[in-house]
mmCIF file of C-alpha atoms in Angstrom:
data_model
loop_
_atom_site.group_PDB
_atom_site.id
_atom_site.type_symbol
_atom_site.label_atom_id
_atom_site.label_comp_id
_atom_site.label_asym_id
_atom_site.label_seq_id
_atom_site.Cartn_x
_atom_site.Cartn_y
_atom_site.Cartn_z
ATOM 1 C CA MET A 1 172.251 297.087 0.588
ATOM 2 C CA SER A 2 173.639 296.059 3.972
ATOM 3 C CA GLU A 3 170.321 297.172 5.605
ATOM 4 C CA LYS A 4 168.236 294.541 3.868
ATOM 5 C CA GLU A 5 166.466 291.804 5.896
ATOM 6 C CA LEU A 6 166.598 288.516 4.164
ATOM 7 C CA ASN A 7 164.211 285.585 3.646
ATOM 8 C CA ASP A 8 165.406 282.015 3.984
ATOM 9 C CA VAL A 9 167.269 281.019 0.739
ATOM 10 C CA ASN A 10 166.481 277.480 -0.408
ATOM 11 C CA GLU A 11 168.097 275.264 -2.910
ATOM 12 C CA GLU A 12 165.205 275.765 -5.399
ATOM 13 C CA GLU A 13 165.871 279.611 -5.396
ATOM 14 C CA LEU A 14 169.507 279.095 -6.117
ATOM 15 C CA ASP A 15 168.857 276.469 -8.881
ATOM 16 C CA ASN A 16 166.515 278.713 -10.696
ATOM 17 C CA GLY A 17 168.897 281.631 -10.319
ATOM 18 C CA LEU A 18 166.347 284.075 -8.708
ATOM 19 C CA ILE A 19 166.246 285.090 -5.107
ATOM 20 C CA GLU A 20 163.577 287.007 -3.376
ATOM 21 C CA LEU A 21 164.710 289.330 -0.563
ATOM 22 C CA ILE A 22 162.706 291.609 1.644
ATOM 23 C CA ASP A 23 164.037 295.100 2.647
ATOM 24 C CA GLU A 24 163.564 296.666 6.036
ATOM 25 C CA GLU A 25 160.327 298.333 4.864
ATOM 26 C CA GLY A 26 158.885 295.002 3.766
ATOM 27 C CA LYS A 27 159.249 295.584 0.080
ATOM 28 C CA VAL A 28 160.169 292.535 -1.882
ATOM 29 C CA ILE A 29 163.193 292.805 -4.279
ATOM 30 C CA ASN A 30 164.054 289.974 -6.729
ATOM 31 C CA PHE A 31 167.560 289.250 -7.647
ATOM 32 C CA LYS A 32 169.285 287.237 -10.264
ATOM 33 C CA LEU A 33 172.069 284.921 -8.969
ATOM 34 C CA LEU A 34 175.158 285.960 -10.746
ATOM 35 C CA ASP A 35 177.496 283.486 -9.148
ATOM 36 C CA VAL A 36 178.586 281.978 -5.826
ATOM 37 C CA THR A 37 182.305 282.265 -4.975
ATOM 38 C CA GLU A 38 184.424 281.178 -2.171
ATOM 39 C CA TYR A 39 186.822 283.700 -0.706
ATOM 40 C CA LYS A 40 189.082 282.772 2.233
ATOM 41 C CA GLY A 41 187.039 279.849 3.078
ATOM 42 C CA VAL A 42 183.667 281.616 3.117
ATOM 43 C CA LYS A 43 180.999 281.329 0.396
ATOM 44 C CA TYR A 44 179.428 284.539 -0.908
ATOM 45 C CA THR A 45 176.617 285.123 -3.333
ATOM 46 C CA LEU A 46 176.861 287.794 -6.096
ATOM 47 C CA LEU A 47 173.480 289.131 -7.070
ATOM 48 C CA LEU A 48 172.081 291.582 -9.683
ATOM 49 C CA ALA A 49 168.665 293.228 -9.456
ATOM 50 C CA ALA A 50 166.268 291.204 -11.561
ATOM 51 C CA GLU A 51 163.857 294.318 -11.970
ATOM 52 C CA PRO A 52 164.713 298.138 -12.327
ATOM 53 C CA ASP A 53 164.674 299.732 -8.752
ATOM 54 C CA GLU A 54 165.476 303.169 -7.531
ATOM 55 C CA GLU A 55 167.866 301.875 -4.881
ATOM 56 C CA ILE A 56 169.912 299.447 -6.880
ATOM 57 C CA ALA A 57 171.471 300.163 -10.297
ATOM 58 C CA GLU A 58 170.771 297.564 -13.020
ATOM 59 C CA ASP A 59 174.427 296.594 -13.278
ATOM 60 C CA GLU A 60 175.208 296.858 -9.472
ATOM 61 C CA VAL A 61 176.489 293.646 -8.022
ATOM 62 C CA VAL A 62 175.175 292.968 -4.508
ATOM 63 C CA ILE A 63 177.169 290.628 -2.323
ATOM 64 C CA PHE A 64 175.997 288.612 0.661
ATOM 65 C CA ARG A 65 177.699 285.891 2.880
ATOM 66 C CA LEU A 66 176.088 282.518 2.153
ATOM 67 C CA ASN A 67 175.200 280.771 5.420
ATOM 68 C CA GLU A 68 174.549 277.194 4.119
ATOM 69 C CA GLU A 69 173.802 275.736 7.522
ATOM 70 C CA GLU A 70 170.961 278.114 8.120
ATOM 71 C CA GLU A 71 170.117 278.583 4.470
ATOM 72 C CA THR A 72 170.254 282.412 4.777
ATOM 73 C CA LEU A 73 172.077 285.259 3.138
ATOM 74 C CA GLU A 74 173.911 287.643 5.513
ATOM 75 C CA PRO A 75 174.593 291.288 4.878
ATOM 76 C CA ILE A 76 178.170 292.344 4.912
ATOM 77 C CA GLU A 77 178.921 295.644 6.517
ATOM 78 C CA ASP A 78 182.621 296.003 5.747
ATOM 79 C CA GLU A 79 182.978 297.961 2.512
ATOM 80 C CA ASN A 80 186.644 296.883 2.115
ATOM 81 C CA LEU A 81 185.638 293.290 2.529
ATOM 82 C CA LEU A 82 183.047 293.737 -0.254
ATOM 83 C CA GLN A 83 185.647 295.304 -2.492
ATOM 84 C CA GLU A 84 188.102 292.411 -1.858
ATOM 85 C CA ILE A 85 185.487 289.798 -2.696
ATOM 86 C CA PHE A 86 184.436 291.603 -5.996
ATOM 87 C CA ASP A 87 188.080 292.003 -6.968
ATOM 88 C CA PHE A 88 188.723 288.331 -6.292
ATOM 89 C CA TYR A 89 185.519 287.441 -8.299
ATOM 90 C CA GLN A 90 186.680 289.472 -11.181
ATOM 91 C CA GLN A 91 190.032 287.819 -11.223
ATOM 92 C CA GLU A 92 188.416 284.357 -11.123
ATOM 93 C CA VAL A 93 186.146 285.214 -14.139
ATOM 94 C CA GLU A 94 189.157 286.744 -16.047
ATOM 95 C CA GLY A 95 191.030 283.431 -15.415
ATOM 96 C CA GLU A 96 188.210 281.350 -16.634
ATOM 97 C CA GLU A 97 187.907 283.316 -19.811
ATOM 98 C CA VAL A 98 191.614 282.968 -20.520
ATOM 99 C CA TYR A 99 191.336 279.130 -19.857
ATOM 100 C CA THR A 100 188.263 278.999 -22.120
ATOM 101 C CA ASP A 101 189.956 280.939 -24.985
ATOM 102 C CA GLU A 102 192.954 278.508 -24.986
ATOM 103 C CA ASN A 103 190.649 275.468 -25.514
#
């Protein structure tokens, strides 16, 4: 997914939970916004494919760096960083579930 070129991301797209990205072949791919998380002071978006696609599995989480200043999503090349962000996100979600269950 790191080879995707991105459209500008605006607040309306983030608010409705759908984000339209364009791959390097010009094909539009729609994603659902799963969440935005902050890891080591940087914000990242976690996305799921909104429609079935041969390149992206239905349950595959795609992560991009969120550049709020330029309103863009930036691909992440470092596989280790991607895994760190995903692991961090899973820990956050598990922590929220435990908190919710106690209330």
